[in-house]
Every structure is written in C-alpha cells, then in structure tokens.
Amino acid sequence: MAQTIQPGDLMALETKIIEVLRTVFDPEIPVNIYDMGLIYRIDVDDNKNVEIDMTFTAPGCPIADEIVLDVKTKIEGIKEVKSAKINIVFEPVWTMDMMSEEARAELDLD
C-alpha cells in the first residue's frame, strides 16, 4: 500500500519542483519558464505523481516539444517524484503581466 504524502512533505516537494522548473529555459529567452509565468498549475497527488499545466509565449513555439521533454525529465529526476505529466494549455493566454518581478528586471521591462 502506498504511503500518503504528509502536508510538510508536500510543501517541500513543491519547492523542489519549482527549483527544478527554474532550471528550464527557452533558448531565445534568458529567463526560466517559471519566472516567465509559463507554469499555470503544479499538482502533486498522494502517490507523488506530478501534473503540470504550462503554456508558451506563442502557440507556434518551434522547440515546444524539447522544452516539455526537459520539464518532464527534470521533474521525474527528483527522487521523491513517481511520475510527471505535462499538459500544454493556451488558456488563459500568456501575457507579460504573468512574469515575475525578477523576469521583468532581467528583460529590462520595468
């Protein structure tokens, strides 16, 4: 029988997931996908399966598959994670308002 994840462990795992997401970049943008606001949802179930909803700055991103594979590989590389499912969504439509302050500063948007 699988052991359910405790609330403190869940928070620690979500923190690790965010840290890993901050290592994923679109090669054309010098800001990670998390701070760009491209991650819409992170869900971890009791069995440590992770499901992520993410988007891209434009629907026709030519390296979308590579970025999704990078996210999946890195999330599944976290020892506590059993599996990762990455969903690509385009609603709501991404806007620059979704970027973190750090991302806006990096791109000189302030």
mmCIF file with all atom_site columns, N, CA and C in Angstrom, residues 2-28:
data_model
loop_
_atom_site.group_PDB
_atom_site.id
_atom_site.type_symbol
_atom_site.label_atom_id
_atom_site.label_alt_id
_atom_site.label_comp_id
_atom_site.label_asym_id
_atom_site.label_entity_id
_atom_site.label_seq_id
_atom_site.pdbx_PDB_ins_code
_atom_site.Cartn_x
_atom_site.Cartn_y
_atom_site.Cartn_z
_atom_site.occupancy
_atom_site.B_iso_or_equiv
_atom_site.pdbx_formal_charge
_atom_site.auth_seq_id
_atom_site.auth_comp_id
_atom_site.auth_asym_id
_atom_site.auth_atom_id
_atom_site.pdbx_PDB_model_num
ATOM 1  N N  . ALA A 1 2  ? 0.547  2.197  -0.852  1.00 0.00 ? 2  ALA A N  1
ATOM 2  C CA . ALA A 1 2  ? 1.342  3.423  -0.956  1.00 0.00 ? 2  ALA A CA 1
ATOM 3  C C  . ALA A 1 2  ? 1.139  4.301  0.270   1.00 0.00 ? 2  ALA A C  1
ATOM 4  N N  . GLN A 1 3  ? 2.218  4.889  0.717   1.00 0.00 ? 3  GLN A N  1
ATOM 5  C CA . GLN A 1 3  ? 2.158  5.801  1.859   1.00 0.00 ? 3  GLN A CA 1
ATOM 6  C C  . GLN A 1 3  ? 1.753  7.181  1.359   1.00 0.00 ? 3  GLN A C  1
ATOM 7  N N  . THR A 1 4  ? 0.745  7.773  2.006   1.00 0.00 ? 4  THR A N  1
ATOM 8  C CA . THR A 1 4  ? 0.304  9.088  1.550   1.00 0.00 ? 4  THR A CA 1
ATOM 9  C C  . THR A 1 4  ? 1.315  10.150 1.975   1.00 0.00 ? 4  THR A C  1
ATOM 10 N N  . ILE A 1 5  ? 1.372  11.181 1.182   1.00 0.00 ? 5  ILE A N  1
ATOM 11 C CA . ILE A 1 5  ? 2.330  12.254 1.423   1.00 0.00 ? 5  ILE A CA 1
ATOM 12 C C  . ILE A 1 5  ? 1.778  13.189 2.511   1.00 0.00 ? 5  ILE A C  1
ATOM 13 N N  . GLN A 1 6  ? 2.618  13.590 3.420   1.00 0.00 ? 6  GLN A N  1
ATOM 14 C CA . GLN A 1 6  ? 2.233  14.483 4.511   1.00 0.00 ? 6  GLN A CA 1
ATOM 15 C C  . GLN A 1 6  ? 2.304  15.939 4.028   1.00 0.00 ? 6  GLN A C  1
ATOM 16 N N  . PRO A 1 7  ? 1.491  16.840 4.632   1.00 0.00 ? 7  PRO A N  1
ATOM 17 C CA . PRO A 1 7  ? 1.480  18.237 4.182   1.00 0.00 ? 7  PRO A CA 1
ATOM 18 C C  . PRO A 1 7  ? 2.866  18.893 4.146   1.00 0.00 ? 7  PRO A C  1
ATOM 19 N N  . GLY A 1 8  ? 3.686  18.678 5.157   1.00 0.00 ? 8  GLY A N  1
ATOM 20 C CA . GLY A 1 8  ? 5.029  19.261 5.164   1.00 0.00 ? 8  GLY A CA 1
ATOM 21 C C  . GLY A 1 8  ? 5.892  18.716 4.051   1.00 0.00 ? 8  GLY A C  1
ATOM 22 N N  . ASP A 1 9  ? 5.746  17.411 3.790   1.00 0.00 ? 9  ASP A N  1
ATOM 23 C CA . ASP A 1 9  ? 6.493  16.785 2.701   1.00 0.00 ? 9  ASP A CA 1
ATOM 24 C C  . ASP A 1 9  ? 6.018  17.307 1.350   1.00 0.00 ? 9  ASP A C  1
ATOM 25 N N  . LEU A 1 10 ? 4.715  17.552 1.243   1.00 0.00 ? 10 LEU A N  1
ATOM 26 C CA . LEU A 1 10 ? 4.151  18.084 0.007   1.00 0.00 ? 10 LEU A CA 1
ATOM 27 C C  . LEU A 1 10 ? 4.720  19.466 -0.291  1.00 0.00 ? 10 LEU A C  1
ATOM 28 N N  . MET A 1 11 ? 4.781  20.314 0.726   1.00 0.00 ? 11 MET A N  1
ATOM 29 C CA . MET A 1 11 ? 5.340  21.657 0.530   1.00 0.00 ? 11 MET A CA 1
ATOM 30 C C  . MET A 1 11 ? 6.804  21.585 0.121   1.00 0.00 ? 11 MET A C  1
ATOM 31 N N  . ALA A 1 12 ? 7.567  20.690 0.750   1.00 0.00 ? 12 ALA A N  1
ATOM 32 C CA . ALA A 1 12 ? 8.984  20.538 0.410   1.00 0.00 ? 12 ALA A CA 1
ATOM 33 C C  . ALA A 1 12 ? 9.145  20.040 -1.022  1.00 0.00 ? 12 ALA A C  1
ATOM 34 N N  . LEU A 1 13 ? 8.286  19.115 -1.432  1.00 0.00 ? 13 LEU A N  1
ATOM 35 C CA . LEU A 1 13 ? 8.361  18.586 -2.791  1.00 0.00 ? 13 LEU A CA 1
ATOM 36 C C  . LEU A 1 13 ? 7.978  19.661 -3.802  1.00 0.00 ? 13 LEU A C  1
ATOM 37 N N  . GLU A 1 14 ? 6.945  20.429 -3.511  1.00 0.00 ? 14 GLU A N  1
ATOM 38 C CA . GLU A 1 14 ? 6.561  21.508 -4.418  1.00 0.00 ? 14 GLU A CA 1
ATOM 39 C C  . GLU A 1 14 ? 7.692  22.533 -4.548  1.00 0.00 ? 14 GLU A C  1
ATOM 40 N N  . THR A 1 15 ? 8.394  22.804 -3.460  1.00 0.00 ? 15 THR A N  1
ATOM 41 C CA . THR A 1 15 ? 9.539  23.715 -3.509  1.00 0.00 ? 15 THR A CA 1
ATOM 42 C C  . THR A 1 15 ? 10.625 23.155 -4.424  1.00 0.00 ? 15 THR A C  1
ATOM 43 N N  . LYS A 1 16 ? 10.905 21.858 -4.319  1.00 0.00 ? 16 LYS A N  1
ATOM 44 C CA . LYS A 1 16 ? 11.905 21.222 -5.198  1.00 0.00 ? 16 LYS A CA 1
ATOM 45 C C  . LYS A 1 16 ? 11.478 21.302 -6.659  1.00 0.00 ? 16 LYS A C  1
ATOM 46 N N  . ILE A 1 17 ? 10.191 21.086 -6.901  1.00 0.00 ? 17 ILE A N  1
ATOM 47 C CA . ILE A 1 17 ? 9.682  21.150 -8.275  1.00 0.00 ? 17 ILE A CA 1
ATOM 48 C C  . ILE A 1 17 ? 9.893  22.550 -8.848  1.00 0.00 ? 17 ILE A C  1
ATOM 49 N N  . ILE A 1 18 ? 9.575  23.566 -8.075  1.00 0.00 ? 18 ILE A N  1
ATOM 50 C CA . ILE A 1 18 ? 9.763  24.954 -8.531  1.00 0.00 ? 18 ILE A CA 1
ATOM 51 C C  . ILE A 1 18 ? 11.243 25.228 -8.782  1.00 0.00 ? 18 ILE A C  1
ATOM 52 N N  . GLU A 1 19 ? 12.115 24.743 -7.902  1.00 0.00 ? 19 GLU A N  1
ATOM 53 C CA . GLU A 1 19 ? 13.562 24.925 -8.109  1.00 0.00 ? 19 GLU A CA 1
ATOM 54 C C  . GLU A 1 19 ? 14.003 24.311 -9.428  1.00 0.00 ? 19 GLU A C  1
ATOM 55 N N  . VAL A 1 20 ? 13.490 23.117 -9.727  1.00 0.00 ? 20 VAL A N  1
ATOM 56 C CA . VAL A 1 20 ? 13.848 22.439 -10.976 1.00 0.00 ? 20 VAL A CA 1
ATOM 57 C C  . VAL A 1 20 ? 13.280 23.201 -12.174 1.00 0.00 ? 20 VAL A C  1
ATOM 58 N N  . LEU A 1 21 ? 12.039 23.686 -12.063 1.00 0.00 ? 21 LEU A N  1
ATOM 59 C CA . LEU A 1 21 ? 11.448 24.446 -13.169 1.00 0.00 ? 21 LEU A CA 1
ATOM 60 C C  . LEU A 1 21 ? 12.243 25.707 -13.468 1.00 0.00 ? 21 LEU A C  1
ATOM 61 N N  . ARG A 1 22 ? 12.896 26.237 -12.464 1.00 0.00 ? 22 ARG A N  1
ATOM 62 C CA . ARG A 1 22 ? 13.712 27.440 -12.670 1.00 0.00 ? 22 ARG A CA 1
ATOM 63 C C  . ARG A 1 22 ? 15.022 27.129 -13.389 1.00 0.00 ? 22 ARG A C  1
ATOM 64 N N  . THR A 1 23 ? 15.272 25.853 -13.713 1.00 0.00 ? 23 THR A N  1
ATOM 65 C CA . THR A 1 23 ? 16.459 25.488 -14.490 1.00 0.00 ? 23 THR A CA 1
ATOM 66 C C  . THR A 1 23 ? 16.118 25.235 -15.959 1.00 0.00 ? 23 THR A C  1
ATOM 67 N N  . VAL A 1 24 ? 14.841 25.428 -16.325 1.00 0.00 ? 24 VAL A N  1
ATOM 68 C CA . VAL A 1 24 ? 14.397 25.185 -17.699 1.00 0.00 ? 24 VAL A CA 1
ATOM 69 C C  . VAL A 1 24 ? 14.218 26.527 -18.403 1.00 0.00 ? 24 VAL A C  1
ATOM 70 N N  . PHE A 1 25 ? 14.840 26.639 -19.572 1.00 0.00 ? 25 PHE A N  1
ATOM 71 C CA . PHE A 1 25 ? 14.814 27.891 -20.335 1.00 0.00 ? 25 PHE A CA 1
ATOM 72 C C  . PHE A 1 25 ? 14.402 27.635 -21.772 1.00 0.00 ? 25 PHE A C  1
ATOM 73 N N  . ASP A 1 26 ? 13.715 28.602 -22.346 1.00 0.00 ? 26 ASP A N  1
ATOM 74 C CA . ASP A 1 26 ? 13.545 28.677 -23.788 1.00 0.00 ? 26 ASP A CA 1
ATOM 75 C C  . ASP A 1 26 ? 14.842 29.328 -24.265 1.00 0.00 ? 26 ASP A C  1
ATOM 76 N N  . PRO A 1 27 ? 15.580 28.722 -25.183 1.00 0.00 ? 27 PRO A N  1
ATOM 77 C CA . PRO A 1 27 ? 16.874 29.274 -25.596 1.00 0.00 ? 27 PRO A CA 1
ATOM 78 C C  . PRO A 1 27 ? 16.811 30.713 -26.120 1.00 0.00 ? 27 PRO A C  1
ATOM 79 N N  . GLU A 1 28 ? 15.634 31.159 -26.556 1.00 0.00 ? 28 GLU A N  1
ATOM 80 C CA . GLU A 1 28 ? 15.509 32.512 -27.080 1.00 0.00 ? 28 GLU A CA 1
ATOM 81 C C  . GLU A 1 28 ? 15.220 33.539 -26.000 1.00 0.00 ? 28 GLU A C  1
#
